Amino acid sequence: MNTTAFDELAVVGKAFGSPKRLELIDLLAQGERTVESLAKAADMGLTTVSAHLQVLKLSNLVQSRREGTKIHYSLAGDDVLELYDAMRTVARTRSPQVQRALESHLGVPSGDEVGIVTREELIGLLESGEAVVLDVRPAEEFAAGHIPGARSVPLAEVIARASELTGSEDVIAYCRGAFCVMAHDAVRLLSGEGVQARRLEDGMLEWRSHGQPVEVGR
Amino acid sequence: MNTTAFDELAVVGKAFGSPKRLELIDLLAQGERTVESLAKAADMGLTTVSAHLQVLKLSNLVQSRREGTKIHYSLAGDDVLELYDAMRTVARTRSPQVQRALESHLGVPSGDEVGIVTREELIGLLESGEAVVLDVRPAEEFAAGHIPGARSVPLAEVIARASELTGSEDVIAYCRGAFCVMAHDAVRLLSGEGVQARRLEDGMLEWRSHGQPVEVGR
DNA sequence: CCCCTTATCCAGTAATCTTTGGAATAACGT
DNA sequence: ACGTTATTCCAAAGATTACTGGATAAGGGG
């Protein structure tokens, strides 16, 4: 049978057609991860994750790298990230269901927030070195890549470490991306501790997909 | 059951996960079409096309408009076009299979062609009014939307009407998009008739997705 | 009103995808 | 070599999706 260009294209489409695979892509968008780590973070069976990763690999959306007994997976390139971003944008603007799912997930439909910083503003603030930037994602994701100069303060530790921030001029929290609640929560928690903080409009995913520099390690 | 944001996102992904649906999207990217017209163009059963259109509609990627007994479908917006374009780009750059499928489909792996015009160049030529632009797609697609000022010369009529073009300074042919062979063929046929022609690098799909003006009717 | 056209709905069958546990593999340390 | 850890491969059950033909609905024209 003569496989057409549409058949091949559909392979890429199919890869994006499963909620579980999307969740994996979302995690990988934060940076490299091992199979086991993905399974734990997404609460899926190990073999299930492996199977999905094979699908993603076959459609050339992810790549793997062996390090000892562990295998690290990562997105195949920034264009994949851009595609994922484009898909989320379309879903958000076109689908009322997605809008509702997001609102119920993210809590407040915005409006009463202290302050939101756009990516462009943050870039400016980073250059002048005036802001304290908090990465509130799990430490593992911070290590896999973060905004240069950011400080890792995982959401779980925010309250305990709020005192570190009293007196800081301009505190800005960020997390995974526009679909992620952690920065919202962090700002709310900090506010309860008397620390005024703003949050980045989107997050690491969009930072990467727009080609901004990423710092790895630590 | 609590449907997550990923479930909703996957609805959009799934829509792009079937070769048949992609073919329909590809046709709709050329402009509005009725169900029957889509079925004929894509060589699918009428009920099959209808079913696929329902899936696309449920994921808010297409919209429909009734006119008498006919129902016209079109893409829901330019962002859908952009997403489709992004997907094709990723597939082309990432997947060797797609590259091979395209090469075997498009014939020559390029290199020996007389001339290729980029979208930017064409825009310049249109302003100065120097070029004769040929739309070699089926007349129906020309009517559903074409590059302003283009002349409709369907591929099937190219040889018969080649004489119209002898003496023309700069002839440029275009078709559906980067995955379409018609402009390649047209240039080859014209060359055989002694008319030197160039072709647009991509086609109508990319013209639309980059927000260029579109002329409808005739 | 009836008939014709166009398209959707429905139900059954076929095909494909997902998940899961257990076996196989690959690298590592001893 | 041998056991240990991390992951993939395999096969079977379960779930979803696709295709088909016949029935149904919605408009238009005589």
Coordinates of C-alpha atoms (C1' of nucleotides) in Angstrom, one line a residue:
Chain A
M1 CA 0.0 0.0 0.0
N2 CA 1.2 3.4 -1.0
T3 CA 1.4 5.5 2.2
T4 CA 0.6 9.1 1.4
A5 CA 2.0 12.3 2.9
F6 CA -1.2 12.6 4.9
D7 CA -0.6 9.2 6.6
E8 CA 2.8 10.4 7.6
L9 CA 1.5 13.7 8.8
A10 CA -1.1 12.0 10.8
V11 CA 1.6 10.2 12.8
V12 CA 2.5 13.5 14.3
G13 CA -1.1 14.4 14.9
K14 CA -1.8 11.1 16.6
A15 CA 1.1 11.7 18.9
F16 CA -0.7 14.8 20.2
G17 CA -4.0 13.0 20.4
S18 CA -3.7 11.3 23.7
P19 CA -4.1 13.1 27.1
K20 CA -1.4 11.0 28.7
R21 CA 1.0 11.8 25.9
L22 CA 0.2 15.4 26.2
E23 CA 0.9 15.3 29.9
L24 CA 4.3 13.7 29.2
I25 CA 5.0 16.4 26.5
D26 CA 4.1 19.0 29.1
L27 CA 6.5 17.6 31.6
L28 CA 9.3 17.2 29.0
A29 CA 8.7 20.8 28.0
Q30 CA 10.2 21.7 31.4
G31 CA 13.4 19.8 30.5
E32 CA 15.0 16.4 30.3
R33 CA 13.6 13.6 32.4
T34 CA 14.0 9.9 33.0
V35 CA 11.3 7.4 32.3
E36 CA 10.8 6.6 36.0
S37 CA 10.7 10.2 36.9
L38 CA 8.0 10.8 34.3
A39 CA 6.0 7.9 35.5
K40 CA 6.1 9.2 39.1
A41 CA 5.3 12.8 38.1
A42 CA 2.4 11.9 35.9
D43 CA 1.2 9.0 38.1
M44 CA 1.2 6.4 35.3
G45 CA 2.5 2.9 35.1
L46 CA 6.1 2.6 34.1
T47 CA 5.3 0.4 31.1
T48 CA 2.6 2.7 30.0
V49 CA 5.0 5.7 30.0
S50 CA 7.5 3.7 28.1
A51 CA 4.9 2.7 25.5
H52 CA 3.9 6.3 25.1
L53 CA 7.5 7.5 24.8
Q54 CA 8.0 5.0 22.0
V55 CA 5.1 6.5 20.1
L56 CA 6.5 10.0 20.6
K57 CA 9.9 8.7 19.6
L58 CA 8.6 7.1 16.4
S59 CA 7.0 10.3 15.4
N60 CA 10.4 12.0 16.0
L61 CA 9.0 14.4 18.7
V62 CA 11.3 13.3 21.5
Q63 CA 14.8 12.0 21.7
S64 CA 16.5 9.8 24.2
R65 CA 20.0 9.8 25.7
R66 CA 21.4 6.9 27.8
E67 CA 23.4 7.7 30.9
G68 CA 24.3 4.5 32.7
T69 CA 21.2 2.5 33.4
K70 CA 19.0 5.5 33.1
I71 CA 17.5 6.9 29.8
H72 CA 16.8 10.6 29.7
Y73 CA 14.1 11.8 27.3
S74 CA 13.7 15.3 26.0
L75 CA 11.8 17.1 23.3
A76 CA 13.4 16.8 19.9
G77 CA 13.7 20.6 19.4
D78 CA 12.2 24.0 20.0
D79 CA 9.9 23.6 17.0
V80 CA 8.1 20.8 18.9
L81 CA 7.7 23.2 21.8
E82 CA 6.3 25.8 19.4
L83 CA 3.9 23.3 18.0
Y84 CA 2.6 22.3 21.4
D85 CA 2.3 26.0 22.3
A86 CA 0.4 26.7 19.1
M87 CA -2.0 23.8 19.8
R88 CA -2.7 25.1 23.3
T89 CA -3.3 28.5 22.0
V90 CA -5.8 27.3 19.4
A91 CA -7.5 25.1 22.0
R92 CA -7.8 28.0 24.4
T93 CA -9.2 30.5 22.0
R94 CA -11.5 28.1 20.1
S95 CA -12.8 25.7 22.7
P96 CA -15.2 26.8 25.5
Q97 CA -14.5 23.4 27.2
V98 CA -10.8 24.2 27.5
Q99 CA -11.6 27.6 28.8
R100 CA -13.8 26.2 31.5
A101 CA -11.4 23.4 32.3
L102 CA -8.7 26.1 32.7
E103 CA -10.7 28.4 34.9
S104 CA -11.8 25.7 37.3
H105 CA -8.2 24.5 37.4
L106 CA -6.6 27.8 37.8
G107 CA -9.1 29.1 40.3
V108 CA -9.9 32.8 40.0
P109 CA -10.7 34.0 36.4
S110 CA -8.1 36.7 37.1
G111 CA -8.8 40.3 37.9
D112 CA -8.0 40.5 41.6
E113 CA -4.4 39.7 41.2
V114 CA -1.7 42.0 42.5
G115 CA 0.4 42.0 39.4
I116 CA 1.3 40.1 36.3
V117 CA 4.6 40.5 34.5
T118 CA 4.9 39.8 30.8
R119 CA 7.9 38.0 29.3
E120 CA 9.1 41.2 27.8
E121 CA 9.0 43.1 31.1
L122 CA 10.8 40.3 32.8
I123 CA 13.6 40.3 30.2
G124 CA 14.0 44.1 30.9
L125 CA 14.0 43.5 34.7
L126 CA 16.6 40.8 34.4
E127 CA 19.0 43.1 32.4
S128 CA 18.8 45.7 35.1
G129 CA 19.1 43.1 37.8
E130 CA 16.4 44.6 39.9
A131 CA 14.1 41.7 40.4
V132 CA 14.2 38.6 42.6
V133 CA 12.9 35.8 40.3
L134 CA 11.5 32.7 42.0
D135 CA 11.2 29.3 40.3
V136 CA 8.5 27.5 42.2
R137 CA 8.5 24.3 40.3
P138 CA 9.9 21.1 41.8
A139 CA 13.7 21.2 42.2
E140 CA 14.1 18.5 39.6
E141 CA 12.6 20.7 36.9
F142 CA 14.6 23.7 38.1
A143 CA 17.8 21.6 37.6
A144 CA 16.6 20.6 34.1
G145 CA 16.5 24.2 33.1
H146 CA 15.5 27.6 34.4
I147 CA 15.5 31.3 33.7
P148 CA 19.0 32.5 34.2
G149 CA 19.5 34.0 37.6
A150 CA 16.3 32.6 39.1
R151 CA 16.2 31.1 42.6
S152 CA 14.7 27.7 43.2
V153 CA 11.9 27.8 45.8
P154 CA 9.6 24.8 45.2
L155 CA 6.0 25.5 46.0
A156 CA 6.1 23.2 49.0
E157 CA 8.8 25.3 50.6
V158 CA 7.4 28.7 49.9
I159 CA 5.8 29.3 53.3
A160 CA 8.8 28.0 55.2
R161 CA 11.2 30.2 53.2
A162 CA 9.1 33.3 52.9
S163 CA 11.3 35.1 55.5
E164 CA 14.2 35.0 53.1
L165 CA 12.2 37.4 50.9
T166 CA 11.0 40.0 53.4
G167 CA 12.5 43.3 52.3
S168 CA 13.1 42.3 48.7
E169 CA 12.0 45.0 46.3
D170 CA 10.4 43.2 43.4
V171 CA 9.6 39.5 43.7
I172 CA 8.4 37.6 40.7
A173 CA 7.3 34.0 40.7
Y174 CA 7.0 31.7 37.7
C175 CA 6.2 28.0 37.1
R176 CA 5.7 25.6 34.1
G177 CA 3.5 27.7 31.8
A178 CA 0.1 29.2 31.1
F179 CA -1.6 26.0 32.1
C180 CA 0.1 25.7 35.5
V181 CA -1.2 26.8 38.8
M182 CA 1.9 26.8 40.9
A183 CA 2.9 30.4 40.4
H184 CA -0.7 31.5 41.2
D185 CA -0.6 29.5 44.5
A186 CA 2.9 30.8 45.3
V187 CA 1.8 34.4 45.0
R188 CA -1.2 33.7 47.2
L189 CA 0.8 32.0 49.8
L190 CA 3.5 34.7 49.9
S191 CA 0.8 37.3 50.2
G192 CA -0.5 35.5 53.3
E193 CA 3.0 35.7 54.8
G194 CA 3.2 39.4 54.1
V195 CA 5.4 39.3 51.1
Q196 CA 4.1 41.1 48.1
A197 CA 4.9 39.2 44.9
R198 CA 3.9 39.3 41.3
R199 CA 3.8 36.4 38.8
L200 CA 5.0 35.9 35.3
E201 CA 2.2 35.8 32.9
D202 CA 3.0 32.4 31.5
G203 CA 6.1 30.3 32.4
M204 CA 9.1 28.2 31.5
L205 CA 7.4 26.5 28.5
E206 CA 6.7 29.8 26.7
W207 CA 10.2 31.1 27.8
R208 CA 11.8 28.2 26.0
S209 CA 9.5 28.2 23.0
H210 CA 10.3 31.9 22.4
G211 CA 14.0 31.1 22.3
Q212 CA 15.0 32.7 25.5
P213 CA 18.3 31.6 27.2
V214 CA 18.0 28.7 29.7
E215 CA 20.4 27.9 32.6
V216 CA 20.9 24.3 33.5
G217 CA 21.9 22.5 36.7
R218 CA 22.3 23.3 40.3
Chain B
M1 CA -15.4 11.9 36.2
N2 CA -13.3 15.0 36.3
T3 CA -12.1 15.7 32.8
T4 CA -8.7 17.4 32.9
A5 CA -7.3 20.1 30.7
F6 CA -5.2 17.5 29.0
D7 CA -8.3 15.6 28.0
E8 CA -9.8 18.7 26.4
L9 CA -6.5 19.5 24.7
A10 CA -6.3 15.9 23.3
V11 CA -9.6 16.6 21.5
V12 CA -7.8 19.0 19.3
G13 CA -4.9 16.7 18.9
K14 CA -7.1 13.8 17.9
A15 CA -8.7 15.9 15.3
F16 CA -5.3 16.2 13.6
G17 CA -4.6 12.5 14.1
S18 CA -6.4 11.0 11.1
P19 CA -5.1 11.1 7.5
K20 CA -8.6 11.6 6.2
R21 CA -9.3 14.5 8.4
L22 CA -6.0 16.1 7.5
E23 CA -6.9 15.8 3.9
L24 CA -10.1 17.5 4.6
I25 CA -8.3 20.3 6.5
D26 CA -5.9 20.6 3.6
L27 CA -8.8 21.1 1.2
L28 CA -10.6 23.5 3.6
A29 CA -7.4 25.5 3.8
Q30 CA -8.0 26.4 0.2
G31 CA -11.4 27.9 1.1
E32 CA -15.0 27.1 1.9
R33 CA -16.4 23.9 0.5
T34 CA -19.6 21.9 0.7
V35 CA -19.7 18.4 2.1
E36 CA -20.4 16.8 -1.3
S37 CA -17.6 18.7 -2.9
L38 CA -15.2 17.6 -0.2
A39 CA -16.2 14.0 -0.6
K40 CA -15.6 14.1 -4.4
A41 CA -12.3 15.9 -4.1
A42 CA -11.0 13.6 -1.4
D43 CA -12.5 10.5 -2.9
M44 CA -14.3 9.5 0.3
G45 CA -17.8 8.3 1.1
L46 CA -20.3 11.1 1.8
T47 CA -21.2 9.8 5.3
T48 CA -17.5 9.3 6.1
V49 CA -16.8 12.9 5.3
S50 CA -19.8 14.1 7.3
A51 CA -18.6 12.1 10.3
H52 CA -15.1 13.5 10.1
L53 CA -16.5 17.0 9.8
Q54 CA -18.5 16.5 12.9
V55 CA -15.3 15.5 14.8
L56 CA -13.7 18.7 13.5
K57 CA -16.6 20.8 14.4
L58 CA -16.8 19.3 17.9
S59 CA -13.2 20.3 18.4
N60 CA -14.0 23.8 17.1
L61 CA -11.6 23.7 14.2
V62 CA -14.2 24.2 11.5
Q63 CA -17.4 26.1 11.2
S64 CA -20.4 25.5 8.9
R65 CA -22.9 27.8 7.2
R66 CA -26.1 26.7 5.6
E67 CA -27.1 27.9 2.1
G68 CA -30.3 26.3 0.9
T69 CA -29.8 22.5 1.0
K70 CA -26.1 22.9 0.9
I71 CA -23.9 23.3 3.9
H72 CA -20.6 25.0 3.5
Y73 CA -17.6 24.2 5.8
S74 CA -14.6 26.3 6.4
L75 CA -11.8 26.5 8.9
A76 CA -12.7 28.3 12.1
G77 CA -9.9 30.9 11.8
D78 CA -6.5 31.7 10.7
D79 CA -5.0 30.3 13.9
V80 CA -6.2 26.9 12.8
L81 CA -4.4 27.4 9.5
E82 CA -1.3 28.4 11.4
L83 CA -1.5 25.3 13.6
Y84 CA -1.8 23.1 10.5
D85 CA 1.2 24.9 9.0
A86 CA 3.2 24.5 12.2
M87 CA 2.4 20.8 12.2
R88 CA 3.5 20.3 8.7
T89 CA 6.7 22.2 9.4
V90 CA 7.6 20.0 12.3
A91 CA 6.7 16.9 10.4
R92 CA 8.9 17.9 7.5
T93 CA 11.9 18.9 9.5
R94 CA 11.7 16.0 12.0
S95 CA 10.5 13.1 10.1
P96 CA 12.6 11.4 7.4
Q97 CA 9.5 9.5 6.3
V98 CA 7.6 12.7 5.6
Q99 CA 10.7 14.0 3.7
R100 CA 10.7 10.8 1.6
A101 CA 7.0 10.8 1.0
L102 CA 7.2 14.4 -0.2
E103 CA 10.1 13.8 -2.5
S104 CA 8.5 10.8 -4.2
H105 CA 5.3 12.8 -4.4
L106 CA 6.8 16.0 -5.6
G107 CA 9.1 14.4 -8.0
V108 CA 12.5 16.0 -8.4
P109 CA 14.3 16.8 -5.1
S110 CA 14.7 20.3 -6.5
G111 CA 17.8 21.9 -7.8
D112 CA 17.2 21.8 -11.6
E113 CA 14.3 24.2 -11.5
V114 CA 14.2 27.4 -13.5
G115 CA 13.2 29.6 -10.7
I116 CA 11.4 29.8 -7.4
V117 CA 9.8 32.9 -6.1
T118 CA 9.4 33.5 -2.3
R119 CA 6.2 35.0 -0.9
E120 CA 8.1 38.2 -0.1
E121 CA 9.3 38.5 -3.7
L122 CA 5.8 37.9 -5.1
I123 CA 4.4 40.6 -2.8
G124 CA 6.9 43.0 -4.3
L125 CA 6.1 42.0 -7.8
L126 CA 2.4 42.3 -7.2
E127 CA 2.9 45.9 -6.1
S128 CA 4.8 46.9 -9.1
G129 CA 2.3 44.9 -11.3
E130 CA 5.0 43.3 -13.4
A131 CA 4.2 39.6 -13.0
V132 CA 1.5 37.4 -14.5
V133 CA 0.3 35.2 -11.7
L134 CA -1.3 31.9 -12.5
D135 CA -3.5 30.0 -10.1
V136 CA -3.4 26.4 -11.4
R137 CA -5.7 24.9 -8.8
P138 CA -9.2 23.7 -9.8
A139 CA -11.6 26.6 -10.6
E140 CA -13.7 25.8 -7.5
E141 CA -10.7 26.5 -5.3
F142 CA -9.8 29.7 -7.2
A143 CA -13.4 30.9 -6.6
A144 CA -13.1 30.1 -2.9
G145 CA -10.2 32.5 -2.6
H146 CA -7.0 33.4 -4.5
I147 CA -4.1 35.8 -4.5
P148 CA -5.4 39.2 -5.7
G149 CA -4.9 39.7 -9.4
A150 CA -4.1 36.1 -10.1
R151 CA -5.5 34.5 -13.2
S152 CA -7.3 31.1 -13.0
V153 CA -5.7 28.5 -15.3
P154 CA -6.4 25.1 -13.9
L155 CA -3.7 22.5 -14.4
A156 CA -5.8 20.5 -16.8
E157 CA -6.1 23.5 -19.1
V158 CA -2.5 24.7 -18.9
I159 CA -1.3 23.2 -22.2
A160 CA -4.4 24.3 -24.2
R161 CA -4.0 27.8 -22.9
A162 CA -0.2 28.2 -23.0
S163 CA -0.5 30.4 -26.1
E164 CA -2.2 33.1 -24.0
L165 CA 1.1 33.5 -22.2
T166 CA 3.7 33.6 -25.0
G167 CA 5.3 37.0 -24.8
S168 CA 4.5 37.5 -21.2
E169 CA 7.5 38.8 -19.3
D170 CA 7.3 37.1 -15.9
V171 CA 5.0 34.2 -15.4
I172 CA 4.6 32.8 -11.9
A173 CA 2.5 29.7 -11.1
Y174 CA 1.2 28.7 -7.7
C175 CA -1.1 26.0 -6.2
R176 CA -2.3 24.8 -2.8
G177 CA 0.8 24.9 -0.8
A178 CA 4.2 23.3 -0.1
F179 CA 2.8 19.8 -0.2
C180 CA 1.1 20.3 -3.6
V181 CA 2.5 19.2 -6.9
M182 CA 0.3 21.2 -9.3
A183 CA 2.6 24.2 -9.6
H184 CA 5.6 22.0 -10.3
D185 CA 3.6 20.2 -13.0
A186 CA 2.4 23.5 -14.5
V187 CA 5.9 24.9 -14.8
R188 CA 7.1 21.7 -16.4
L189 CA 4.2 21.7 -18.9
L190 CA 4.6 25.3 -19.8
S191 CA 8.3 24.8 -20.3
G192 CA 7.4 22.0 -22.8
E193 CA 5.2 24.6 -24.7
G194 CA 8.0 27.1 -24.8
V195 CA 6.8 29.3 -22.1
Q196 CA 9.3 30.1 -19.4
A197 CA 7.6 30.2 -15.9
R198 CA 8.7 30.2 -12.3
R199 CA 6.7 28.9 -9.4
L200 CA 5.8 30.3 -6.0
E201 CA 7.9 28.5 -3.2
D202 CA 4.8 27.4 -1.3
G203 CA 1.1 28.3 -2.1
M204 CA -2.3 29.5 -1.1
L205 CA -2.2 27.8 2.3
E206 CA 0.9 29.6 3.4
W207 CA -0.4 32.8 1.8
R208 CA -3.5 32.7 4.0
S209 CA -1.7 31.6 7.2
H210 CA 0.6 34.5 6.9
G211 CA -2.3 36.9 6.8
Q212 CA -2.0 38.0 3.2
P213 CA -5.1 39.5 1.5
V214 CA -7.3 37.1 -0.4
E215 CA -9.7 37.8 -3.3
V216 CA -12.9 35.8 -3.5
G217 CA -15.2 34.9 -6.3
R218 CA -15.2 35.1 -10.1
Chain C
dC1 C1' -48.1 18.8 -0.6
dC2 C1' -45.0 15.8 -2.7
dC3 C1' -40.6 15.0 -4.5
dC4 C1' -35.8 15.8 -5.0
dT5 C1' -31.4 17.2 -3.1
dT6 C1' -28.1 17.5 0.5
dA7 C1' -26.4 16.2 4.7
dT8 C1' -26.8 14.2 9.4
dC9 C1' -28.0 10.3 12.5
dC10 C1' -27.8 5.5 13.8
dA11 C1' -26.2 0.8 14.4
dG12 C1' -23.3 -3.0 13.5
dT13 C1' -18.8 -4.6 12.2
dA14 C1' -14.0 -3.9 11.5
dA15 C1' -9.8 -1.9 12.7
dT16 C1' -6.8 0.5 15.9
dC17 C1' -5.1 2.1 20.2
dT18 C1' -4.3 1.6 25.3
dT19 C1' -3.1 -0.6 29.3
dT20 C1' -1.1 -4.2 32.0
dG21 C1' 1.9 -7.8 33.8
dG22 C1' 5.6 -10.7 32.8
dA23 C1' 9.8 -11.8 30.1
dA24 C1' 13.8 -10.0 27.9
dT25 C1' 17.7 -6.6 27.5
dA26 C1' 21.4 -3.5 28.7
dA27 C1' 24.6 -1.3 31.7
dC28 C1' 26.6 -1.3 36.2
dG29 C1' 28.9 -2.8 40.5
dT30 C1' 30.9 -6.6 43.0
Chain D
dA1 C1' 30.1 -14.4 36.2
dC2 C1' 26.2 -12.7 39.0
dG3 C1' 22.7 -9.9 40.9
dT4 C1' 20.7 -5.3 40.6
dT5 C1' 18.5 -1.4 38.5
dA6 C1' 16.2 0.9 34.6
dT7 C1' 13.8 0.2 30.6
dT8 C1' 11.9 -2.0 26.6
dC9 C1' 9.5 -5.8 24.3
dC10 C1' 5.6 -8.8 24.0
dA11 C1' 0.9 -10.5 24.1
dA12 C1' -3.8 -10.3 25.6
dA13 C1' -7.8 -8.0 27.3
dG14 C1' -10.4 -3.8 27.2
dA15 C1' -11.6 0.6 25.2
dT16 C1' -12.0 3.8 21.4
dT17 C1' -12.5 5.0 16.8
dA18 C1' -13.6 4.4 11.7
dC19 C1' -16.4 2.9 7.9
dT20 C1' -20.6 1.5 5.7
dG21 C1' -25.4 1.4 4.3
dG22 C1' -30.0 2.5 5.4
dA23 C1' -33.1 5.7 7.8
dT24 C1' -34.1 10.5 8.9
dA25 C1' -34.2 15.6 8.7
dA26 C1' -34.2 20.2 6.4
dG27 C1' -34.9 23.1 2.2
dG28 C1' -36.3 24.3 -2.3
dG29 C1' -39.2 23.9 -6.4
dG30 C1' -43.1 22.3 -8.9

